[in-house]
CSV table of N, CA and C in Angstrom, one decimal:
chain,number,residue,atom,x,y,z
D,87,MET,N,28.9,132.5,153.3
D,87,MET,CA,30.6,132.8,152.5
D,87,MET,C,31.8,132.8,153.0
D,88,PRO,N,33.1,131.8,152.2
D,88,PRO,CA,34.3,131.8,152.6
D,88,PRO,C,34.5,132.0,152.1
D,89,PHE,N,35.9,132.7,152.7
D,89,PHE,CA,37.0,134.3,151.4
D,89,PHE,C,38.4,132.9,151.0
D,90,PRO,N,38.7,134.0,150.6
D,90,PRO,CA,39.8,133.1,149.8
D,90,PRO,C,40.6,133.2,151.3
D,91,VAL,N,41.5,132.4,151.5
D,91,VAL,CA,43.4,132.3,152.0
D,91,VAL,C,43.5,133.1,152.0
D,92,ALA,N,44.1,134.2,152.3
D,92,ALA,CA,45.5,134.6,152.3
D,92,ALA,C,46.6,134.6,153.3
D,93,ARG,N,47.1,133.1,152.7
D,93,ARG,CA,48.7,133.4,153.6
D,93,ARG,C,48.6,133.9,154.4
D,94,SER,N,50.1,135.1,153.9
D,94,SER,CA,50.4,136.1,154.6
D,94,SER,C,50.2,137.7,153.6
D,95,ARG,N,50.9,138.2,154.6
D,95,ARG,CA,51.5,140.0,153.6
D,95,ARG,C,51.4,139.4,152.5
D,96,ASP,N,52.1,138.9,152.4
D,96,ASP,CA,53.3,139.1,150.6
D,96,ASP,C,52.5,139.4,150.6
D,97,GLU,N,51.6,137.8,150.0
D,97,GLU,CA,50.5,136.9,149.1
D,97,GLU,C,49.5,138.6,149.0
D,98,ALA,N,48.9,138.7,149.9
D,98,ALA,CA,47.6,139.4,149.9
D,98,ALA,C,48.1,141.2,148.3
D,99,HIS,N,49.5,141.3,149.2
D,99,HIS,CA,49.4,142.0,148.4
D,99,HIS,C,50.1,142.1,146.8
D,100,LEU,N,50.7,140.1,146.7
D,100,LEU,CA,51.1,140.2,145.5
D,100,LEU,C,49.7,141.0,145.2
D,101,TYR,N,48.1,139.7,145.8
D,101,TYR,CA,47.3,139.2,144.6
D,101,TYR,C,46.8,140.9,144.4
D,102,LEU,N,46.6,142.1,145.5
D,102,LEU,CA,46.2,143.1,144.9
D,102,LEU,C,47.2,143.8,143.9
D,103,ASP,N,48.4,144.4,143.4
D,103,ASP,CA,48.4,144.4,143.0
D,103,ASP,C,48.4,143.7,140.7
D,104,LEU,N,48.6,142.5,141.7
D,104,LEU,CA,47.8,141.7,140.0
D,104,LEU,C,46.1,142.8,139.9
D,105,HIS,N,45.5,142.9,140.9
D,105,HIS,CA,44.4,143.7,140.6
D,105,HIS,C,43.8,144.8,140.7
D,106,PRO,N,44.3,145.3,139.4
D,106,PRO,CA,44.6,146.8,139.4
D,106,PRO,C,42.4,147.2,139.4
D,107,CYS,N,42.4,148.6,139.5
D,107,CYS,CA,41.1,149.2,140.0
D,107,CYS,C,40.7,149.1,138.5
D,108,GLY,N,39.5,149.2,138.2
D,108,GLY,CA,39.5,149.5,137.1
D,108,GLY,C,40.0,150.6,135.3
D,109,CYS,N,39.9,152.0,136.5
D,109,CYS,CA,40.7,152.4,136.0
D,109,CYS,C,41.6,152.0,135.1
D,110,GLY,N,42.6,150.7,135.8
D,110,GLY,CA,43.8,150.5,135.9
D,110,GLY,C,44.9,150.4,135.8
D,111,SER,N,44.1,151.1,137.0
D,111,SER,CA,46.1,151.8,138.0
D,111,SER,C,45.7,150.8,138.8
D,112,ALA,N,47.2,150.8,139.9
D,112,ALA,CA,47.8,148.7,140.5
D,112,ALA,C,48.2,150.9,141.2
D,113,ASP,N,48.1,151.6,142.4
D,113,ASP,CA,49.0,152.1,142.9
D,113,ASP,C,48.7,152.6,144.4
D,114,THR,N,47.2,152.0,144.1
D,114,THR,CA,46.6,152.3,145.3
D,114,THR,C,47.1,151.9,146.5
D,115,THR,N,47.2,152.5,148.1
D,115,THR,CA,47.7,152.1,149.1
D,115,THR,C,47.0,151.7,150.4
D,116,TRP,N,47.1,151.1,150.7
D,116,TRP,CA,46.4,149.9,151.1
D,116,TRP,C,46.0,149.8,153.0
D,117,GLU,N,45.1,150.6,153.2
D,117,GLU,CA,45.9,150.2,155.1
D,117,GLU,C,44.5,148.4,155.4
D,118,SER,N,44.8,147.9,156.1
D,118,SER,CA,44.5,146.7,156.2
D,118,SER,C,43.8,146.3,157.9
D,119,ALA,N,43.2,145.7,157.8
D,119,ALA,CA,43.1,145.0,159.2
D,119,ALA,C,42.0,144.3,159.4
D,120,LEU,N,42.0,143.7,160.2
D,120,LEU,CA,41.5,142.2,161.2
D,120,LEU,C,39.3,142.5,161.3
D,121,ALA,N,38.1,141.6,160.9
D,121,ALA,CA,37.4,142.1,160.9
D,121,ALA,C,36.8,140.8,160.7
D,122,ASN,N,35.3,141.3,161.1
D,122,ASN,CA,33.6,140.0,160.7
D,122,ASN,C,33.3,140.5,159.5
D,123,ALA,N,33.7,139.6,158.8
D,123,ALA,CA,32.1,139.4,157.8
D,123,ALA,C,31.5,138.5,157.7
D,124,GLY,N,29.8,138.0,157.8
D,124,GLY,CA,29.3,137.1,158.0
D,124,GLY,C,29.4,136.1,158.7
D,125,GLY,N,29.4,136.2,160.3
D,125,GLY,CA,31.0,135.6,160.8
D,125,GLY,C,32.3,135.4,161.3
D,126,GLU,N,33.0,135.5,160.0
D,126,GLU,CA,34.1,134.9,159.9
D,126,GLU,C,34.9,135.9,159.6
D,127,PRO,N,36.4,135.4,160.9
D,127,PRO,CA,37.2,137.0,160.7
D,127,PRO,C,37.6,137.0,159.4
D,128,VAL,N,37.9,138.1,158.9
D,128,VAL,CA,38.9,138.2,157.8
D,128,VAL,C,40.0,139.1,157.9
D,129,SER,N,40.6,139.2,156.9
D,129,SER,CA,41.7,140.6,156.1
D,129,SER,C,41.0,141.4,155.5
D,130,TRP,N,41.1,142.7,155.9
D,130,TRP,CA,40.3,143.6,155.1
D,130,TRP,C,41.0,144.4,154.7
D,131,TYR,N,40.8,144.4,153.5
D,131,TYR,CA,41.9,146.4,152.7
D,131,TYR,C,41.4,146.9,151.9
D,132,THR,N,41.8,148.0,152.4
D,132,THR,CA,41.1,149.0,151.8
D,132,THR,C,41.8,149.6,151.5
D,133,GLY,N,41.7,151.1,150.6
D,133,GLY,CA,42.3,152.0,150.2
D,133,GLY,C,41.2,153.3,149.1
D,134,VAL,N,41.6,154.1,148.6
D,134,VAL,CA,41.0,154.6,147.4
D,134,VAL,C,42.4,154.5,145.8
D,135,CYS,N,41.3,154.5,145.3
D,135,CYS,CA,42.2,154.9,143.7
D,135,CYS,C,42.9,156.0,143.8
D,136,PRO,N,44.1,156.6,143.5
D,136,PRO,CA,44.9,157.5,143.1
D,136,PRO,C,44.6,158.2,141.9
D,137,GLY,N,43.8,157.1,140.3
D,137,GLY,CA,44.0,157.3,139.4
D,137,GLY,C,42.2,158.2,138.7
D,138,CYS,N,41.3,157.3,140.0
D,138,CYS,CA,39.8,157.8,140.0
D,138,CYS,C,39.5,158.2,141.7
D,139,GLY,N,39.8,157.8,142.0
D,139,GLY,CA,39.9,158.0,143.5
D,139,GLY,C,38.2,157.2,143.4
D,140,THR,N,38.2,156.3,142.7
D,140,THR,CA,37.0,154.8,144.2
D,140,THR,C,38.0,154.4,144.8
D,141,GLU,N,36.5,153.9,145.8
D,141,GLU,CA,37.1,153.0,146.7
D,141,GLU,C,37.2,151.9,146.5
D,142,ARG,N,38.5,151.4,147.6
D,142,ARG,CA,38.7,149.9,147.0
D,142,ARG,C,38.4,149.3,147.7
D,143,GLU,N,38.7,147.4,148.1
D,143,GLU,CA,37.8,147.3,148.7
D,143,GLU,C,38.0,145.6,148.9
D,144,PHE,N,39.4,145.0,149.4
D,144,PHE,CA,39.5,143.4,149.0
D,144,PHE,C,38.9,142.7,150.8
D,145,LEU,N,38.0,141.1,150.5
D,145,LEU,CA,38.2,140.5,151.9
D,145,LEU,C,39.0,139.2,151.8
D,146,PHE,N,39.4,138.8,152.6
D,146,PHE,CA,40.6,137.7,152.4
D,146,PHE,C,40.1,137.0,153.6
D,147,GLY,N,39.7,135.5,153.3
D,147,GLY,CA,40.0,134.8,154.0
D,147,GLY,C,42.0,134.7,155.6
D,148,LEU,N,41.7,134.0,156.5
D,148,LEU,CA,42.4,134.2,157.8
D,148,LEU,C,43.1,132.6,157.2
D,149,PRO,N,45.0,132.7,157.3
D,149,PRO,CA,45.2,130.8,157.0
D,149,PRO,C,44.9,130.8,158.4
D,150,GLU,N,44.9,129.4,158.9
D,150,GLU,CA,45.1,128.2,159.6
D,150,GLU,C,45.9,128.5,160.9
D,151,ARG,N,46.9,128.8,160.3
D,151,ARG,CA,48.0,128.7,161.2
D,151,ARG,C,48.7,130.3,159.9
D,152,GLU,N,49.9,130.8,161.1
D,152,GLU,CA,50.9,131.8,160.1
D,152,GLU,C,52.2,131.6,159.7
D,153,VAL,N,52.7,132.2,158.5
D,153,VAL,CA,53.6,131.5,158.0
D,153,VAL,C,55.0,132.2,158.6
D,154,ALA,N,55.0,131.7,159.4
D,154,ALA,CA,56.1,131.7,160.4
D,154,ALA,C,57.1,132.3,159.7
D,155,SER,N,57.9,133.4,158.9
D,155,SER,CA,59.2,132.7,158.1
D,155,SER,C,60.0,134.2,158.1
D,156,VAL,N,60.9,134.8,158.3
D,156,VAL,CA,61.8,135.2,158.2
D,156,VAL,C,62.9,135.6,156.4
D,157,ARG,N,62.3,134.8,155.5
D,157,ARG,CA,62.9,135.0,154.3
D,157,ARG,C,62.0,136.1,153.6
D,158,PHE,N,61.9,136.3,153.1
D,158,PHE,CA,61.6,137.5,151.7
D,158,PHE,C,62.0,136.6,150.7
D,159,PRO,N,60.5,136.8,149.8
D,159,PRO,CA,58.8,136.8,150.1
D,159,PRO,C,58.6,135.4,151.1
D,160,ALA,N,57.3,135.8,152.0
D,160,ALA,CA,56.8,135.6,152.0
D,160,ALA,C,55.9,134.3,152.2
D,161,PHE,N,55.7,134.4,150.6
D,161,PHE,CA,54.4,133.8,150.4
D,161,PHE,C,53.1,132.7,150.8
D,162,GLY,N,53.4,132.0,151.1
D,162,GLY,CA,52.8,131.7,151.7
D,162,GLY,C,53.5,130.5,153.1
D,163,GLY,N,52.2,128.7,153.5
D,163,GLY,CA,52.6,127.7,153.5
D,163,GLY,C,52.9,126.8,153.0
D,164,PRO,N,52.8,126.0,153.1
D,164,PRO,CA,53.1,124.1,152.2
D,164,PRO,C,52.4,124.5,151.0
D,165,GLU,N,51.2,124.4,151.6
D,165,GLU,CA,50.0,124.4,150.4
D,165,GLU,C,50.2,125.7,149.6
D,166,PRO,N,48.8,125.1,148.3
D,166,PRO,CA,48.6,125.9,147.1
D,166,PRO,C,48.0,127.1,148.0
D,167,SER,N,48.3,128.1,146.4
D,167,SER,CA,47.9,129.1,147.7
D,167,SER,C,46.3,129.6,146.6
D,168,GLN,N,45.0,129.7,147.4
D,168,GLN,CA,43.1,130.3,146.4
D,168,GLN,C,43.8,131.0,145.8
D,169,LEU,N,44.3,132.4,146.0
D,169,LEU,CA,44.5,133.3,145.7
D,169,LEU,C,45.1,133.9,143.5
D,170,LEU,N,45.8,132.6,143.9
D,170,LEU,CA,46.5,132.8,142.3
D,170,LEU,C,47.2,131.8,142.2
D,171,ASP,N,46.8,131.0,141.1
D,171,ASP,CA,46.7,129.6,140.4
D,171,ASP,C,48.0,129.8,140.1
D,172,ALA,N,48.5,128.1,139.5
D,172,ALA,CA,49.5,127.7,139.4
D,172,ALA,C,50.2,129.1,138.1
D,173,GLY,N,49.3,129.4,136.8
D,173,GLY,CA,49.5,130.3,135.7
D,173,GLY,C,50.0,131.5,136.3
D,174,GLU,N,49.1,131.9,137.0
D,174,GLU,CA,50.0,133.3,137.3
D,174,GLU,C,50.6,133.0,138.3
D,175,TRP,N,51.2,132.5,138.9
D,175,TRP,CA,52.4,132.1,138.9
D,175,TRP,C,53.8,132.1,138.7
D,176,LEU,N,53.7,131.4,137.5
D,176,LEU,CA,53.9,131.8,136.2
D,176,LEU,C,54.6,133.1,135.8
D,177,TRP,N,53.6,133.7,136.0
D,177,TRP,CA,53.1,134.9,134.8
D,177,TRP,C,54.6,135.4,135.9
D,178,VAL,N,53.9,135.4,137.3
D,178,VAL,CA,55.1,136.3,137.9
D,178,VAL,C,56.6,136.3,137.8
D,179,ALA,N,56.5,135.1,137.8
D,179,ALA,CA,58.3,134.3,137.9
D,179,ALA,C,58.8,135.7,137.0
D,180,ASP,N,57.9,134.2,135.9
D,180,ASP,CA,58.8,135.2,134.5
D,180,ASP,C,58.6,137.2,134.4
D,181,LEU,N,57.8,137.4,134.6
D,181,LEU,CA,57.5,138.9,135.0
D,181,LEU,C,58.4,139.7,135.6
D,182,THR,N,59.1,139.0,136.8
D,182,THR,CA,60.2,139.7,137.1
D,182,THR,C,61.2,138.9,137.2
D,183,ALA,N,61.7,138.7,136.4
D,183,ALA,CA,63.2,137.8,136.8
D,183,ALA,C,63.2,138.6,134.5
D,184,GLY,N,62.6,138.4,134.7
D,184,GLY,CA,62.5,139.3,133.4
D,184,GLY,C,63.2,140.2,133.3
D,185,ASN,N,63.0,140.9,133.9
D,185,ASN,CA,62.8,142.5,134.8
D,185,ASN,C,64.5,142.6,135.5
D,186,VAL,N,65.1,141.8,135.8
D,186,VAL,CA,66.2,141.9,137.0
D,186,VAL,C,66.8,142.2,136.1
D,187,PRO,N,67.4,143.6,137.7
D,187,PRO,CA,68.7,145.3,136.9
D,187,PRO,C,69.3,144.9,136.6
D,188,VAL,N,70.2,145.5,135.6
D,188,VAL,CA,72.0,145.0,135.6
D,188,VAL,C,72.9,146.2,137.0
D,189,GLY,N,74.0,145.3,137.1
D,189,GLY,CA,74.3,146.9,138.0
D,189,GLY,C,74.0,147.4,139.8
D,190,GLU,N,73.2,146.5,139.4
D,190,GLU,CA,72.9,147.0,141.2
D,190,GLU,C,72.3,145.6,141.6
D,191,PRO,N,73.4,145.4,141.8
D,191,PRO,CA,73.0,144.0,142.7
D,191,PRO,C,72.0,143.8,143.9
D,192,GLY,N,71.8,144.6,144.9
D,192,GLY,CA,70.9,144.3,145.9
D,192,GLY,C,69.8,144.3,144.8
D,193,GLU,N,69.1,144.9,144.0
D,193,GLU,CA,67.7,144.3,143.9
D,193,GLU,C,67.2,143.5,142.6
D,194,ALA,N,68.9,143.2,141.8
D,194,ALA,CA,69.7,141.9,141.6
D,194,ALA,C,68.6,140.8,142.6
D,195,LEU,N,68.8,140.8,143.0
D,195,LEU,CA,69.0,139.8,144.0
D,195,LEU,C,67.6,139.5,144.9
D,196,GLN,N,67.1,141.2,145.3
D,196,GLN,CA,65.9,140.8,144.8
D,196,GLN,C,65.0,140.2,144.4
D,197,ALA,N,65.2,140.8,143.4
D,197,ALA,CA,63.8,140.0,141.8
D,197,ALA,C,64.0,138.2,141.2
D,198,LEU,N,65.3,138.7,141.3
D,198,LEU,CA,65.8,136.7,141.7
D,198,LEU,C,64.8,135.9,142.9
D,199,THR,N,64.6,136.4,143.4
D,199,THR,CA,64.7,136.1,145.4
D,199,THR,C,62.8,135.7,144.9
D,200,ILE,N,62.9,136.5,144.8
D,200,ILE,CA,60.9,137.1,144.7
D,200,ILE,C,60.4,135.6,143.1
D,201,ALA,N,61.4,136.0,141.9
D,201,ALA,CA,61.1,134.9,140.7
D,201,ALA,C,60.9,133.6,141.6
D,202,MET,N,62.3,133.0,142.5
D,202,MET,CA,62.4,132.2,142.7
D,202,MET,C,61.5,131.4,143.7
D,203,ALA,N,60.8,132.1,144.1
D,203,ALA,CA,59.7,132.3,145.3
D,203,ALA,C,57.8,132.4,145.2
D,204,ALA,N,58.4,132.3,143.2
D,204,ALA,CA,56.8,132.0,142.3
D,204,ALA,C,56.9,130.9,142.3
D,205,ILE,N,58.0,130.3,141.3
D,205,ILE,CA,57.8,129.3,140.9
D,205,ILE,C,58.0,127.9,142.3
D,206,GLU,N,57.8,128.1,143.6
D,206,GLU,CA,57.8,127.1,144.8
D,206,GLU,C,56.7,127.6,144.3
D,207,GLU,N,56.5,128.7,144.5
D,207,GLU,CA,54.7,128.9,144.7
D,207,GLU,C,53.8,127.2,143.3
D,208,VAL,N,54.3,127.2,141.9
D,208,VAL,CA,53.7,126.6,141.1
D,208,VAL,C,53.9,125.5,141.2
D,209,MET,N,54.7,125.1,142.4
D,209,MET,CA,55.8,123.5,142.6
D,209,MET,C,54.6,122.9,143.4
D,210,LYS,N,53.2,124.2,144.4
D,210,LYS,CA,52.6,123.0,145.5
D,210,LYS,C,51.7,123.4,144.8
D,211,PHE,N,51.1,123.5,143.4
D,211,PHE,CA,50.7,122.9,142.7
D,211,PHE,C,50.5,121.4,142.4
D,212,VAL,N,51.9,120.7,142.3
D,212,VAL,CA,52.1,119.3,141.3
D,212,VAL,C,52.0,118.7,143.1
D,213,SER,N,50.4,117.9,142.5
D,213,SER,CA,50.2,117.0,143.5
D,213,SER,C,51.8,115.9,144.1
D,214,PRO,N,51.6,115.2,145.5
D,214,PRO,CA,52.7,114.1,145.0
D,214,PRO,C,52.1,112.9,144.5
D,215,GLY,N,53.3,112.7,144.0
D,215,GLY,CA,53.4,111.2,143.2
D,215,GLY,C,53.0,111.6,142.3
D,216,GLN,N,52.6,112.7,141.0
D,216,GLN,CA,52.1,113.1,139.8
D,216,GLN,C,53.5,113.9,139.5
D,217,GLU,N,53.6,114.4,137.9
D,217,GLU,CA,54.7,114.6,137.5
D,217,GLU,C,53.9,116.4,137.2
D,218,GLU,N,52.8,116.6,137.1
D,218,GLU,CA,52.9,118.6,137.0
D,218,GLU,C,51.3,118.8,137.3
D,219,VAL,N,51.2,120.0,137.0
D,219,VAL,CA,50.5,120.9,137.2
D,219,VAL,C,48.9,119.9,137.2
D,220,SER,N,48.6,119.7,138.2
D,220,SER,CA,47.2,119.1,137.3
D,220,SER,C,46.1,119.6,136.5
D,221,ASP,N,44.3,119.7,135.9
D,221,ASP,CA,43.8,120.4,135.5
D,221,ASP,C,43.3,121.9,136.5
D,222,GLY,N,43.1,121.1,138.1
D,222,GLY,CA,42.6,122.0,138.3
D,222,GLY,C,43.6,123.7,140.1
D,223,GLY,N,44.7,123.5,139.1
D,223,GLY,CA,46.0,124.4,139.7
D,223,GLY,C,45.6,125.4,138.6
D,224,PHE,N,44.4,126.2,137.5
D,224,PHE,CA,44.5,126.8,136.5
D,224,PHE,C,42.8,126.7,137.3
D,225,TRP,N,42.8,127.7,137.0
D,225,TRP,CA,41.6,128.6,137.4
D,225,TRP,C,41.5,130.5,136.9
D,226,SER,N,42.4,131.2,136.6
D,226,SER,CA,42.0,132.3,136.6
D,226,SER,C,42.4,132.3,134.4
D,227,GLU,N,41.0,133.5,134.2
D,227,GLU,CA,41.8,134.0,132.8
D,227,GLU,C,43.7,133.4,131.8
D,228,ARG,N,45.1,134.7,132.8
D,228,ARG,CA,45.4,134.8,133.0
D,228,ARG,C,46.9,133.5,133.2
D,229,GLY,N,46.0,132.6,134.5
D,229,GLY,CA,46.8,131.6,134.6
D,229,GLY,C,46.5,129.9,133.5
D,230,GLN,N,45.1,130.6,132.7
D,230,GLN,CA,45.0,130.3,131.7
D,230,GLN,C,46.1,129.3,130.2
D,231,ARG,N,46.1,131.4,130.3
D,231,ARG,CA,46.2,131.6,129.1
D,231,ARG,C,48.7,131.3,129.3
D,232,VAL,N,48.6,131.7,130.4
D,232,VAL,CA,50.3,130.4,130.5
D,232,VAL,C,50.3,129.4,130.6
D,233,ARG,N,49.3,128.9,130.5
D,233,ARG,CA,49.0,127.2,130.6
D,233,ARG,C,49.5,127.0,128.8
D,234,ALA,N,48.5,127.3,128.4
D,234,ALA,CA,47.8,127.5,127.2
D,234,ALA,C,49.2,128.0,126.4
D,235,ALA,N,50.2,128.3,126.9
D,235,ALA,CA,50.8,129.1,125.6
D,235,ALA,C,52.4,127.9,125.7
D,236,ALA,N,52.2,127.2,127.0
D,236,ALA,CA,53.8,126.4,127.0
D,236,ALA,C,52.9,125.4,128.4
D,237,PRO,N,52.1,124.9,127.5
D,237,PRO,CA,51.9,123.2,129.2
D,237,PRO,C,53.0,123.0,130.1
D,238,GLY,N,53.7,122.2,128.8
D,238,GLY,CA,55.5,121.7,129.3
D,238,GLY,C,55.8,122.4,130.3
D,239,ARG,N,55.8,123.7,130.8
D,239,ARG,CA,56.8,124.5,131.8
D,239,ARG,C,56.1,124.4,132.5
D,240,PHE,N,54.8,123.4,133.2
D,240,PHE,CA,54.2,122.9,135.0
D,240,PHE,C,54.3,121.7,135.3
D,241,ARG,N,55.3,121.4,134.0
D,241,ARG,CA,55.6,120.1,135.1
D,241,ARG,C,57.4,120.2,135.1
D,242,LEU,N,57.1,119.2,136.3
D,242,LEU,CA,58.5,119.6,138.1
D,242,LEU,C,59.2,119.7,137.7
D,243,ASN,N,60.0,118.6,136.3
D,243,ASN,CA,61.5,118.9,136.3
D,243,ASN,C,61.7,119.9,136.2
D,244,ARG,N,60.8,121.1,135.0
D,244,ARG,CA,61.3,121.8,135.1
D,244,ARG,C,60.7,123.0,135.6
D,245,LEU,N,60.3,122.6,136.3
D,245,LEU,CA,60.0,124.3,137.4
D,245,LEU,C,61.0,124.0,138.0
D,246,LEU,N,61.6,122.3,138.6
D,246,LEU,CA,63.0,122.5,138.8
D,246,LEU,C,64.6,123.1,138.1
D,247,VAL,N,63.9,123.1,137.8
D,247,VAL,CA,65.3,124.0,136.2
D,247,VAL,C,65.6,125.4,136.7
D,248,VAL,N,64.7,126.0,136.5
D,248,VAL,CA,64.5,127.3,136.8
D,248,VAL,C,64.3,127.7,137.3
D,249,ARG,N,63.2,126.9,139.4
D,249,ARG,CA,64.2,127.6,140.7
D,249,ARG,C,65.4,126.8,140.4
D,250,ASN,N,66.3,125.8,140.7
D,250,ASN,CA,67.4,126.2,141.1
D,250,ASN,C,68.3,127.1,139.8
D,251,THR,N,67.9,127.9,138.7
D,251,THR,CA,68.4,128.8,137.5
D,251,THR,C,68.5,130.4,138.7
D,252,TYR,N,67.0,130.3,139.0
D,252,TYR,CA,67.2,131.6,139.8
D,252,TYR,C,68.1,131.8,140.9
D,253,ARG,N,67.9,130.5,141.7
D,253,ARG,CA,68.9,130.2,142.4
D,253,ARG,C,70.5,130.5,142.8
D,254,ASP,N,70.7,130.2,142.1
D,254,ASP,CA,71.8,130.8,141.5
D,254,ASP,C,72.9,131.6,140.9
D,255,LEU,N,71.5,132.0,140.6
D,255,LEU,CA,71.9,133.4,140.1
D,255,LEU,C,71.7,134.4,140.9
D,256,ALA,N,70.7,134.1,142.2
D,256,ALA,CA,70.8,134.3,143.0
D,256,ALA,C,72.2,134.4,143.6
D,257,ALA,N,72.9,133.6,143.9
D,257,ALA,CA,73.6,133.3,144.9
D,257,ALA,C,74.6,134.2,144.1
D,258,ARG,N,74.5,134.6,142.5
D,258,ARG,CA,75.6,135.7,142.8
D,258,ARG,C,76.1,137.2,142.6
D,259,GLN,N,74.8,137.3,143.3
D,259,GLN,CA,74.5,138.8,143.2
D,259,GLN,C,75.0,139.3,145.0
D,260,ALA,N,74.3,137.9,145.9
D,260,ALA,CA,74.4,138.2,147.2
D,260,ALA,C,75.5,138.6,148.4
């Protein structure tokens, strides 16, 4: 059984943050290791929920190549995510950009950098020659809700404007 690929540690941790324990807590401290599951090499994340004591475990496939980036965050290479769909990435961008701290340039820069990177992840779901994310770019309930609320936000020209706005705001913080 192939496992969805976590293209980087940053992407895996974001996925884990977006999938809290059944009790609602997302505060698990994760340990990770390389393992073998069904003959396939995987990244194995384990932890214990501090809210209810439930042992948690996630297995992710390994990418074909490592993400070579010194930039934060390093979510992945040029291919679209297998863990988060386009709508979830836009939700992450909105949530992060909507919580940029005022009067704290370092934290504001970090938040805007994450929001910009999340928008760039949405753009990876736009196939070459296309103008918007196709139906196949939405498979999660959250992602489908985000798309249904404002489908025009998944047009490439709008994504570019948002990404460039976050980039310009981040440059003002540096």
